Amino acid sequence: MKIAFRADASLEMGTGHVMRCLTLARALRERGHDCLFIGREHPGNLLKLIRDEGFSVHALSAGGDLDAELAHAKWLGASQAEDALACGALLASWRPDWLVVDHYALDHRWEVSVRPVGCRVLVIDDLADRQHSCDVLLDQTFGRSTAAYESKVPQGSKLLCGAQYALLRSEFLTWRAYSLQRRSHARLQTVLISMGGVDKDNATEKVLDALRSCPLPSNCQITVVMGRTAPWLSAVEEKSRQMPWPTVVHKNVSNMAEIMAESDLAIGAAGATVWERSCLGLPSIMMVLAANQRYAARVLERAEVVRVVALSENLVSSLIAEISSITASPDRLSRLSANASTIVDGLGCQRVLDQINA
């Protein structure tokens, strides 16, 4: 089959939409399918990364009129009509069997206008805030009910809702057993900080500053992971050299599952990496960096899967309280790990593929 993807990355929206589409595209390619990406040349885009992965890419130039109806309309860098005009001819010529749409600034109007004859549409969303015209809708948010979308998709659309559909690379399933086994004896010696591929608000450096006041063990080691487009990368690297514990900054990593499996605690953003951490049973202190992350954070904390702190003036006191609680009672790590590991099993991508191949 031929599958086209419409997704963007930028300094404003981050990298998560493209990264989860890449995960699905890799799995499709392994099964012999042909994939094409369409993306706009926003500052901080990942078009080169997609090409480096061996996929065909059609780039759309940045700049244009903006719609005002959708909450995230400015993320498109054009109006839906302009974007549809740019994509429609390409899709009509390439004639994909499936079109995968992962973009908060696109809705049913775009999906209807660009769909080639005979093409099916898979929408990836986690906002449930607009209408879609699709055959399948995927929302990998833990606790998300199909009821959130039943009035927003055509009758007969297949709804795949919940963390059991989380799109994870195969490496996370590979490392899952090892990661869960090593947590049978809870300890706090390695801390992972990962605030997403961009971290435009420099949360990473703020967390490092806050950790200086926290009662981490003297033999603790800190690992920081950042993306290649992170604007604060140099500042974080400089800060890492000033930390009282050995602190290493990695960028553009290709072994994230291994790094997570070898970590005892993560301090991370409330984006798609939460499903990666859950699959590996990695206990997490989660930070909400965007309004669209609040729902997932609230549900996950209520289920005692994560602890949530805010990026606010209370960050230092909040992290001190959380770290102090863990060092006083390491079994808190075990409880968080056990709860996290039950919500994602690493087979979500296969479940989505089964729907595409049906």
mmCIF file of C-alpha atoms in Angstrom:
data_model
loop_
_atom_site.group_PDB
_atom_site.id
_atom_site.type_symbol
_atom_site.label_atom_id
_atom_site.label_comp_id
_atom_site.label_asym_id
_atom_site.label_seq_id
_atom_site.Cartn_x
_atom_site.Cartn_y
_atom_site.Cartn_z
ATOM 1 C CA MET A 1 0.000 0.000 0.000
ATOM 2 C CA LYS A 2 0.888 3.669 -0.278
ATOM 3 C CA ILE A 3 0.471 5.823 2.839
ATOM 4 C CA ALA A 4 0.796 9.624 2.912
ATOM 5 C CA PHE A 5 1.433 11.535 6.147
ATOM 6 C CA ARG A 6 0.579 15.182 6.832
ATOM 7 C CA ALA A 7 2.344 16.325 10.007
ATOM 8 C CA ASP A 8 4.508 19.233 11.106
ATOM 9 C CA ALA A 9 7.172 19.989 13.693
ATOM 10 C CA SER A 10 8.348 23.423 14.802
ATOM 11 C CA LEU A 11 9.817 25.340 17.705
ATOM 12 C CA GLU A 12 6.262 26.306 18.640
ATOM 13 C CA MET A 13 4.488 22.943 18.430
ATOM 14 C CA GLY A 14 7.407 20.648 19.224
ATOM 15 C CA THR A 15 8.365 17.397 17.535
ATOM 16 C CA GLY A 16 5.850 14.885 18.913
ATOM 17 C CA HIS A 17 3.443 14.829 15.968
ATOM 18 C CA VAL A 18 6.156 14.013 13.455
ATOM 19 C CA MET A 19 7.889 11.533 15.751
ATOM 20 C CA ARG A 20 4.796 9.409 16.317
ATOM 21 C CA CYS A 21 4.052 9.462 12.589
ATOM 22 C CA LEU A 22 7.616 8.324 11.934
ATOM 23 C CA THR A 23 7.076 5.424 14.328
ATOM 24 C CA LEU A 24 4.024 4.323 12.381
ATOM 25 C CA ALA A 25 5.780 4.872 9.040
ATOM 26 C CA ARG A 26 8.745 2.700 10.065
ATOM 27 C CA ALA A 27 6.407 -0.112 11.041
ATOM 28 C CA LEU A 28 4.544 0.223 7.738
ATOM 29 C CA ARG A 29 7.795 0.184 5.749
ATOM 30 C CA GLU A 30 8.897 -2.984 7.545
ATOM 31 C CA ARG A 31 5.773 -4.603 6.128
ATOM 32 C CA GLY A 32 6.578 -3.490 2.587
ATOM 33 C CA HIS A 33 4.429 -0.362 2.343
ATOM 34 C CA ASP A 34 5.497 2.928 0.712
ATOM 35 C CA CYS A 35 5.285 6.138 2.770
ATOM 36 C CA LEU A 36 5.367 9.820 1.797
ATOM 37 C CA PHE A 37 5.535 12.757 4.223
ATOM 38 C CA ILE A 38 4.155 16.231 3.593
ATOM 39 C CA GLY A 39 5.422 18.918 5.972
ATOM 40 C CA ARG A 40 5.859 22.648 6.167
ATOM 41 C CA GLU A 41 9.233 24.371 6.491
ATOM 42 C CA HIS A 42 8.597 25.895 9.912
ATOM 43 C CA PRO A 43 11.563 26.965 12.051
ATOM 44 C CA GLY A 44 12.550 23.814 13.896
ATOM 45 C CA ASN A 45 11.030 21.435 11.338
ATOM 46 C CA LEU A 46 12.174 17.810 11.071
ATOM 47 C CA LEU A 47 12.087 17.422 7.295
ATOM 48 C CA LYS A 48 15.795 16.542 7.121
ATOM 49 C CA LEU A 49 15.359 13.909 9.827
ATOM 50 C CA ILE A 50 12.497 12.343 7.878
ATOM 51 C CA ARG A 51 14.635 12.260 4.733
ATOM 52 C CA ASP A 52 17.549 10.821 6.697
ATOM 53 C CA GLU A 53 15.201 8.033 7.773
ATOM 54 C CA GLY A 54 14.821 7.170 4.094
ATOM 55 C CA PHE A 55 11.308 8.494 3.514
ATOM 56 C CA SER A 56 10.149 10.680 0.641
ATOM 57 C CA VAL A 57 9.300 14.226 1.721
ATOM 58 C CA HIS A 58 7.314 16.968 0.022
ATOM 59 C CA ALA A 59 8.108 20.314 1.668
ATOM 60 C CA LEU A 60 5.619 23.182 1.855
ATOM 61 C CA SER A 61 7.016 26.699 2.166
ATOM 62 C CA ALA A 62 6.265 28.581 5.377
ATOM 63 C CA GLY A 63 4.146 31.700 5.479
ATOM 64 C CA GLY A 64 0.632 32.521 4.349
ATOM 65 C CA ASP A 65 -2.797 33.552 5.577
ATOM 66 C CA LEU A 66 -4.095 32.058 8.819
ATOM 67 C CA ASP A 67 -7.536 30.824 9.801
ATOM 68 C CA ALA A 68 -8.999 31.957 13.092
ATOM 69 C CA GLU A 69 -11.565 29.251 13.820
ATOM 70 C CA LEU A 70 -9.349 26.564 15.381
ATOM 71 C CA ALA A 71 -7.475 26.993 18.656
ATOM 72 C CA HIS A 72 -4.153 25.960 17.081
ATOM 73 C CA ALA A 73 -4.694 27.559 13.659
ATOM 74 C CA LYS A 74 -1.434 29.515 13.780
ATOM 75 C CA TRP A 75 0.529 26.253 13.940
ATOM 76 C CA LEU A 76 -0.290 25.549 10.293
ATOM 77 C CA GLY A 77 1.506 28.563 8.872
ATOM 78 C CA ALA A 78 -1.228 28.957 6.241
ATOM 79 C CA SER A 79 -4.983 28.738 5.959
ATOM 80 C CA GLN A 80 -6.562 25.305 5.655
ATOM 81 C CA ALA A 81 -7.640 26.225 2.127
ATOM 82 C CA GLU A 82 -4.082 27.141 1.122
ATOM 83 C CA ASP A 83 -2.683 23.999 2.708
ATOM 84 C CA ALA A 84 -5.310 21.845 1.014
ATOM 85 C CA LEU A 85 -4.535 23.423 -2.363
ATOM 86 C CA ALA A 86 -0.831 22.650 -1.898
ATOM 87 C CA CYS A 87 -1.461 19.081 -0.779
ATOM 88 C CA GLY A 88 -4.447 18.152 -2.928
ATOM 89 C CA ALA A 89 -2.713 17.977 -6.301
ATOM 90 C CA LEU A 90 0.177 15.965 -4.881
ATOM 91 C CA LEU A 91 -2.156 13.475 -3.210
ATOM 92 C CA ALA A 92 -4.293 13.169 -6.335
ATOM 93 C CA SER A 93 -1.173 12.400 -8.365
ATOM 94 C CA TRP A 94 0.402 9.984 -5.849
ATOM 95 C CA ARG A 95 -2.946 8.271 -5.121
ATOM 96 C CA PRO A 96 -2.294 6.893 -1.626
ATOM 97 C CA ASP A 97 -4.380 4.104 -0.142
ATOM 98 C CA TRP A 98 -4.289 5.840 3.237
ATOM 99 C CA LEU A 99 -3.784 9.425 4.362
ATOM 100 C CA VAL A 100 -2.585 9.895 7.958
ATOM 101 C CA VAL A 101 -3.299 13.374 9.382
ATOM 102 C CA ASP A 102 -1.660 14.457 12.649
ATOM 103 C CA HIS A 103 -2.142 18.205 13.028
ATOM 104 C CA TYR A 104 -4.103 20.296 15.540
ATOM 105 C CA ALA A 105 -4.701 22.986 12.886
ATOM 106 C CA LEU A 106 -6.513 20.697 10.421
ATOM 107 C CA ASP A 107 -10.106 19.500 10.642
ATOM 108 C CA HIS A 108 -12.855 17.871 8.560
ATOM 109 C CA ARG A 109 -12.826 20.621 5.921
ATOM 110 C CA TRP A 110 -9.213 19.942 4.992
ATOM 111 C CA GLU A 111 -9.694 16.172 5.210
ATOM 112 C CA VAL A 112 -12.673 16.257 2.841
ATOM 113 C CA SER A 113 -11.029 18.585 0.327
ATOM 114 C CA VAL A 114 -7.752 16.663 -0.111
ATOM 115 C CA ARG A 115 -8.898 13.043 0.121
ATOM 116 C CA PRO A 116 -8.203 11.302 -3.203
ATOM 117 C CA VAL A 117 -10.861 8.985 -4.577
ATOM 118 C CA GLY A 118 -10.677 5.627 -2.840
ATOM 119 C CA CYS A 119 -8.270 6.837 -0.157
ATOM 120 C CA ARG A 120 -9.020 6.129 3.496
ATOM 121 C CA VAL A 121 -8.118 8.601 6.238
ATOM 122 C CA LEU A 122 -6.570 7.976 9.653
ATOM 123 C CA VAL A 123 -6.585 10.972 11.997
ATOM 124 C CA ILE A 124 -4.274 11.088 15.022
ATOM 125 C CA ASP A 125 -5.568 13.485 17.659
ATOM 126 C CA ASP A 126 -5.611 13.995 21.413
ATOM 127 C CA LEU A 127 -7.672 17.159 21.816
ATOM 128 C CA ALA A 128 -11.200 16.061 20.823
ATOM 129 C CA ASP A 129 -11.972 19.703 20.053
ATOM 130 C CA ARG A 130 -13.012 19.673 16.366
ATOM 131 C CA GLN A 131 -14.830 17.735 13.663
ATOM 132 C CA HIS A 132 -13.059 15.134 11.522
ATOM 133 C CA SER A 133 -13.867 13.287 8.308
ATOM 134 C CA CYS A 134 -12.033 10.001 8.716
ATOM 135 C CA ASP A 135 -12.323 6.239 8.593
ATOM 136 C CA VAL A 136 -10.207 5.699 11.709
ATOM 137 C CA LEU A 137 -9.398 8.073 14.566
ATOM 138 C CA LEU A 138 -6.568 7.365 16.995
ATOM 139 C CA ASP A 139 -6.230 9.053 20.394
ATOM 140 C CA GLN A 140 -3.562 7.321 22.479
ATOM 141 C CA THR A 141 -4.351 9.257 25.666
ATOM 142 C CA PHE A 142 -4.725 7.090 28.770
ATOM 143 C CA GLY A 143 -8.335 7.058 29.928
ATOM 144 C CA ARG A 144 -9.730 8.645 26.779
ATOM 145 C CA SER A 145 -13.226 7.352 26.024
ATOM 146 C CA THR A 146 -14.643 6.900 22.549
ATOM 147 C CA ALA A 147 -17.542 9.075 23.729
ATOM 148 C CA ALA A 148 -15.270 12.111 23.356
ATOM 149 C CA TYR A 149 -15.258 11.644 19.557
ATOM 150 C CA GLU A 150 -18.566 9.986 18.700
ATOM 151 C CA SER A 151 -20.169 13.308 17.742
ATOM 152 C CA LYS A 152 -17.037 14.530 15.955
ATOM 153 C CA VAL A 153 -16.578 11.814 13.300
ATOM 154 C CA PRO A 154 -18.875 10.298 10.659
ATOM 155 C CA GLN A 155 -21.057 7.391 11.688
ATOM 156 C CA GLY A 156 -19.172 4.163 11.167
ATOM 157 C CA SER A 157 -15.715 5.620 11.833
ATOM 158 C CA LYS A 158 -13.491 3.328 13.880
ATOM 159 C CA LEU A 159 -12.361 4.914 17.168
ATOM 160 C CA LEU A 160 -9.093 3.725 18.700
ATOM 161 C CA CYS A 161 -8.929 5.418 22.087
ATOM 162 C CA GLY A 162 -6.634 4.728 25.008
ATOM 163 C CA ALA A 163 -2.981 4.138 25.816
ATOM 164 C CA GLN A 164 -3.178 0.553 24.540
ATOM 165 C CA TYR A 165 -2.821 2.163 21.087
ATOM 166 C CA ALA A 166 0.278 4.217 21.956
ATOM 167 C CA LEU A 167 2.594 4.419 18.950
ATOM 168 C CA LEU A 168 5.946 3.254 20.304
ATOM 169 C CA ARG A 169 9.046 2.187 18.418
ATOM 170 C CA SER A 170 9.832 -1.513 18.608
ATOM 171 C CA GLU A 171 12.863 -0.849 20.803
ATOM 172 C CA PHE A 172 10.577 -0.110 23.753
ATOM 173 C CA LEU A 173 9.001 -3.546 23.574
ATOM 174 C CA THR A 174 12.509 -5.016 23.262
ATOM 175 C CA TRP A 175 13.703 -3.297 26.461
ATOM 176 C CA ARG A 176 10.464 -3.710 28.443
ATOM 177 C CA ALA A 177 11.225 -7.005 30.216
ATOM 178 C CA TYR A 178 14.726 -5.927 31.256
ATOM 179 C CA SER A 179 13.512 -2.520 32.432
ATOM 180 C CA LEU A 180 10.721 -3.971 34.560
ATOM 181 C CA GLN A 181 12.993 -6.645 36.055
ATOM 182 C CA ARG A 182 15.657 -4.182 37.225
ATOM 183 C CA ARG A 183 13.007 -2.210 39.103
ATOM 184 C CA SER A 184 12.254 -5.128 41.422
ATOM 185 C CA HIS A 185 14.772 -3.505 43.789
ATOM 186 C CA ALA A 186 13.910 0.182 43.916
ATOM 187 C CA ARG A 187 16.768 2.650 44.081
ATOM 188 C CA LEU A 188 17.544 6.224 43.114
ATOM 189 C CA GLN A 189 20.931 6.482 41.452
ATOM 190 C CA THR A 190 20.143 7.688 37.937
ATOM 191 C CA VAL A 191 17.811 10.559 37.034
ATOM 192 C CA LEU A 192 16.708 11.229 33.459
ATOM 193 C CA ILE A 193 15.552 14.688 32.379
ATOM 194 C CA SER A 194 13.696 14.860 29.068
ATOM 195 C CA MET A 195 11.481 17.835 28.244
ATOM 196 C CA GLY A 196 10.659 17.002 24.653
ATOM 197 C CA GLY A 197 12.472 17.540 21.417
ATOM 198 C CA VAL A 198 12.339 21.350 21.503
ATOM 199 C CA ASP A 199 11.759 22.599 25.074
ATOM 200 C CA LYS A 200 11.138 26.152 23.909
ATOM 201 C CA ASP A 201 10.527 27.375 27.487
ATOM 202 C CA ASN A 202 13.905 26.079 28.733
ATOM 203 C CA ALA A 203 12.294 23.838 31.325
ATOM 204 C CA THR A 204 15.379 21.616 31.323
ATOM 205 C CA GLU A 205 17.659 24.299 32.727
ATOM 206 C CA LYS A 206 15.033 25.271 35.296
ATOM 207 C CA VAL A 207 14.791 21.674 36.462
ATOM 208 C CA LEU A 208 18.580 21.429 36.755
ATOM 209 C CA ASP A 209 18.600 24.602 38.859
ATOM 210 C CA ALA A 210 15.847 23.202 41.084
ATOM 211 C CA LEU A 211 17.589 19.860 41.530
ATOM 212 C CA ARG A 212 20.608 21.598 43.080
ATOM 213 C CA SER A 213 18.442 22.121 46.171
ATOM 214 C CA CYS A 214 17.087 18.563 46.233
ATOM 215 C CA PRO A 215 18.342 15.719 48.469
ATOM 216 C CA LEU A 216 19.597 13.457 45.709
ATOM 217 C CA PRO A 217 22.035 10.718 46.806
ATOM 218 C CA SER A 218 25.708 11.674 46.592
ATOM 219 C CA ASN A 219 26.335 8.874 44.068
ATOM 220 C CA CYS A 220 23.499 10.006 41.801
ATOM 221 C CA GLN A 221 24.040 10.572 38.093
ATOM 222 C CA ILE A 222 21.907 12.807 35.880
ATOM 223 C CA THR A 223 21.235 12.250 32.187
ATOM 224 C CA VAL A 224 19.679 14.976 30.020
ATOM 225 C CA VAL A 225 18.204 14.228 26.586
ATOM 226 C CA MET A 226 17.392 17.019 24.122
ATOM 227 C CA GLY A 227 16.483 17.295 20.456
ATOM 228 C CA ARG A 228 18.648 18.630 17.674
ATOM 229 C CA THR A 229 16.494 21.758 17.284
ATOM 230 C CA ALA A 230 16.330 22.662 21.004
ATOM 231 C CA PRO A 231 17.081 26.420 21.200
ATOM 232 C CA TRP A 232 18.499 26.223 24.752
ATOM 233 C CA LEU A 233 20.873 23.327 24.137
ATOM 234 C CA SER A 234 24.095 25.312 24.681
ATOM 235 C CA ALA A 235 22.782 26.858 27.909
ATOM 236 C CA VAL A 236 21.827 23.425 29.238
ATOM 237 C CA GLU A 237 25.238 22.013 28.352
ATOM 238 C CA GLU A 238 26.895 24.842 30.279
ATOM 239 C CA LYS A 239 24.573 24.314 33.247
ATOM 240 C CA SER A 240 25.360 20.592 33.290
ATOM 241 C CA ARG A 241 29.022 21.364 33.959
ATOM 242 C CA GLN A 242 28.031 23.274 37.104
ATOM 243 C CA MET A 243 25.944 20.520 38.688
ATOM 244 C CA PRO A 244 27.090 18.863 41.955
ATOM 245 C CA TRP A 245 26.420 15.407 40.440
ATOM 246 C CA PRO A 246 27.853 13.984 37.196
ATOM 247 C CA THR A 247 25.519 15.289 34.489
ATOM 248 C CA VAL A 248 25.645 14.261 30.830
ATOM 249 C CA VAL A 249 23.688 15.927 28.011
ATOM 250 C CA HIS A 250 22.745 13.780 25.010
ATOM 251 C CA LYS A 251 21.221 15.121 21.813
ATOM 252 C CA ASN A 252 19.648 13.324 18.864
ATOM 253 C CA VAL A 253 19.763 9.982 20.658
ATOM 254 C CA SER A 254 18.886 6.767 18.841
ATOM 255 C CA ASN A 255 18.763 4.590 21.982
ATOM 256 C CA MET A 256 16.115 6.305 24.079
ATOM 257 C CA ALA A 257 14.615 3.022 25.256
ATOM 258 C CA GLU A 258 17.982 1.879 26.597
ATOM 259 C CA ILE A 259 18.547 5.209 28.359
ATOM 260 C CA MET A 260 15.105 5.016 29.971
ATOM 261 C CA ALA A 261 15.572 1.372 30.951
ATOM 262 C CA GLU A 262 18.796 2.244 32.760
ATOM 263 C CA SER A 263 17.233 5.222 34.600
ATOM 264 C CA ASP A 264 15.626 5.043 38.045
ATOM 265 C CA LEU A 265 13.525 8.208 37.851
ATOM 266 C CA ALA A 266 12.464 10.497 35.011
ATOM 267 C CA ILE A 267 11.566 14.151 35.184
ATOM 268 C CA GLY A 268 9.836 14.704 31.895
ATOM 269 C CA ALA A 269 7.306 16.601 29.869
ATOM 270 C CA ALA A 270 3.713 15.471 29.586
ATOM 271 C CA GLY A 271 3.964 14.720 25.881
ATOM 272 C CA ALA A 272 4.132 11.459 23.948
ATOM 273 C CA THR A 273 7.228 10.286 25.843
ATOM 274 C CA VAL A 274 5.006 9.555 28.826
ATOM 275 C CA TRP A 275 3.858 6.416 26.992
ATOM 276 C CA GLU A 276 7.469 5.381 26.417
ATOM 277 C CA ARG A 277 8.254 5.813 30.104
ATOM 278 C CA SER A 278 5.138 3.874 31.055
ATOM 279 C CA CYS A 279 5.985 0.948 28.788
ATOM 280 C CA LEU A 280 9.326 0.610 30.579
ATOM 281 C CA GLY A 281 7.839 1.145 34.036
ATOM 282 C CA LEU A 282 10.052 4.203 34.530
ATOM 283 C CA PRO A 283 8.771 6.197 37.542
ATOM 284 C CA SER A 284 8.126 9.781 36.515
ATOM 285 C CA ILE A 285 7.715 13.262 37.829
ATOM 286 C CA MET A 286 5.810 14.903 35.002
ATOM 287 C CA MET A 287 5.719 18.560 34.042
ATOM 288 C CA VAL A 288 2.866 20.117 32.085
ATOM 289 C CA LEU A 289 4.411 22.481 29.526
ATOM 290 C CA ALA A 290 1.345 23.140 27.333
ATOM 291 C CA ALA A 291 -2.384 23.477 27.833
ATOM 292 C CA ASN A 292 -3.096 20.443 25.640
ATOM 293 C CA GLN A 293 -1.160 18.250 28.117
ATOM 294 C CA ARG A 294 -3.323 19.011 31.151
ATOM 295 C CA TYR A 295 -5.982 16.371 30.543
ATOM 296 C CA ALA A 296 -3.487 13.509 30.290
ATOM 297 C CA ALA A 297 -1.528 14.753 33.305
ATOM 298 C CA ARG A 298 -4.663 14.952 35.441
ATOM 299 C CA VAL A 299 -5.821 11.452 34.509
ATOM 300 C CA LEU A 300 -2.373 9.904 34.957
ATOM 301 C CA GLU A 301 -1.840 11.486 38.382
ATOM 302 C CA ARG A 302 -5.285 10.388 39.531
ATOM 303 C CA ALA A 303 -4.361 6.821 38.559
ATOM 304 C CA GLU A 304 -1.058 7.165 40.511
ATOM 305 C CA VAL A 305 0.955 6.563 37.360
ATOM 306 C CA VAL A 306 2.987 9.779 37.706
ATOM 307 C CA ARG A 307 3.586 12.672 40.036
ATOM 308 C CA VAL A 308 2.885 16.085 38.497
ATOM 309 C CA VAL A 309 4.668 19.358 39.216
ATOM 310 C CA ALA A 310 4.184 22.738 37.587
ATOM 311 C CA LEU A 311 6.772 24.864 35.833
ATOM 312 C CA SER A 312 6.180 27.776 38.193
ATOM 313 C CA GLU A 313 7.764 29.776 40.984
ATOM 314 C CA ASN A 314 7.061 26.770 43.231
ATOM 315 C CA LEU A 315 9.166 24.383 41.131
ATOM 316 C CA VAL A 316 12.032 24.176 43.637
ATOM 317 C CA SER A 317 9.809 23.433 46.632
ATOM 318 C CA SER A 318 7.714 20.981 44.591
ATOM 319 C CA LEU A 319 10.753 18.996 43.438
ATOM 320 C CA ILE A 320 12.264 19.039 46.924
ATOM 321 C CA ALA A 321 9.031 17.557 48.289
ATOM 322 C CA GLU A 322 8.877 14.838 45.626
ATOM 323 C CA ILE A 323 12.549 13.860 45.825
ATOM 324 C CA SER A 324 12.465 13.903 49.645
ATOM 325 C CA SER A 325 9.461 11.602 49.634
ATOM 326 C CA ILE A 326 11.223 9.163 47.297
ATOM 327 C CA THR A 327 14.503 9.099 49.213
ATOM 328 C CA ALA A 328 12.617 8.572 52.468
ATOM 329 C CA SER A 329 10.543 5.739 51.012
ATOM 330 C CA PRO A 330 12.021 4.134 47.860
ATOM 331 C CA ASP A 331 9.001 1.839 47.555
ATOM 332 C CA ARG A 332 7.190 4.873 46.098
ATOM 333 C CA LEU A 333 9.289 4.252 42.990
ATOM 334 C CA SER A 334 8.106 0.644 42.905
ATOM 335 C CA ARG A 335 4.445 1.666 43.127
ATOM 336 C CA LEU A 336 4.775 4.271 40.378
ATOM 337 C CA SER A 337 6.630 1.764 38.199
ATOM 338 C CA ALA A 338 4.043 -0.968 38.653
ATOM 339 C CA ASN A 339 1.140 1.362 37.910
ATOM 340 C CA ALA A 340 2.842 2.847 34.848
ATOM 341 C CA SER A 341 3.739 -0.524 33.345
ATOM 342 C CA THR A 342 0.100 -1.643 33.297
ATOM 343 C CA ILE A 343 -1.177 1.089 30.964
ATOM 344 C CA VAL A 344 1.191 0.591 27.986
ATOM 345 C CA ASP A 345 2.476 -2.791 26.826
ATOM 346 C CA GLY A 346 4.408 -1.725 23.723
ATOM 347 C CA LEU A 347 2.015 -3.358 21.248
ATOM 348 C CA GLY A 348 0.016 -0.254 20.325
ATOM 349 C CA CYS A 349 1.624 0.192 16.924
ATOM 350 C CA GLN A 350 0.723 -3.372 15.970
ATOM 351 C CA ARG A 351 -2.901 -2.745 16.992
ATOM 352 C CA VAL A 352 -3.047 0.326 14.752
ATOM 353 C CA LEU A 353 -1.428 -1.555 11.870
ATOM 354 C CA ASP A 354 -4.083 -4.245 12.196
ATOM 355 C CA GLN A 355 -6.726 -1.571 11.535
ATOM 356 C CA ILE A 356 -4.851 -0.176 8.531
ATOM 357 C CA ASN A 357 -4.405 -3.655 7.064
ATOM 358 C CA ALA A 358 -7.994 -4.713 7.767
#
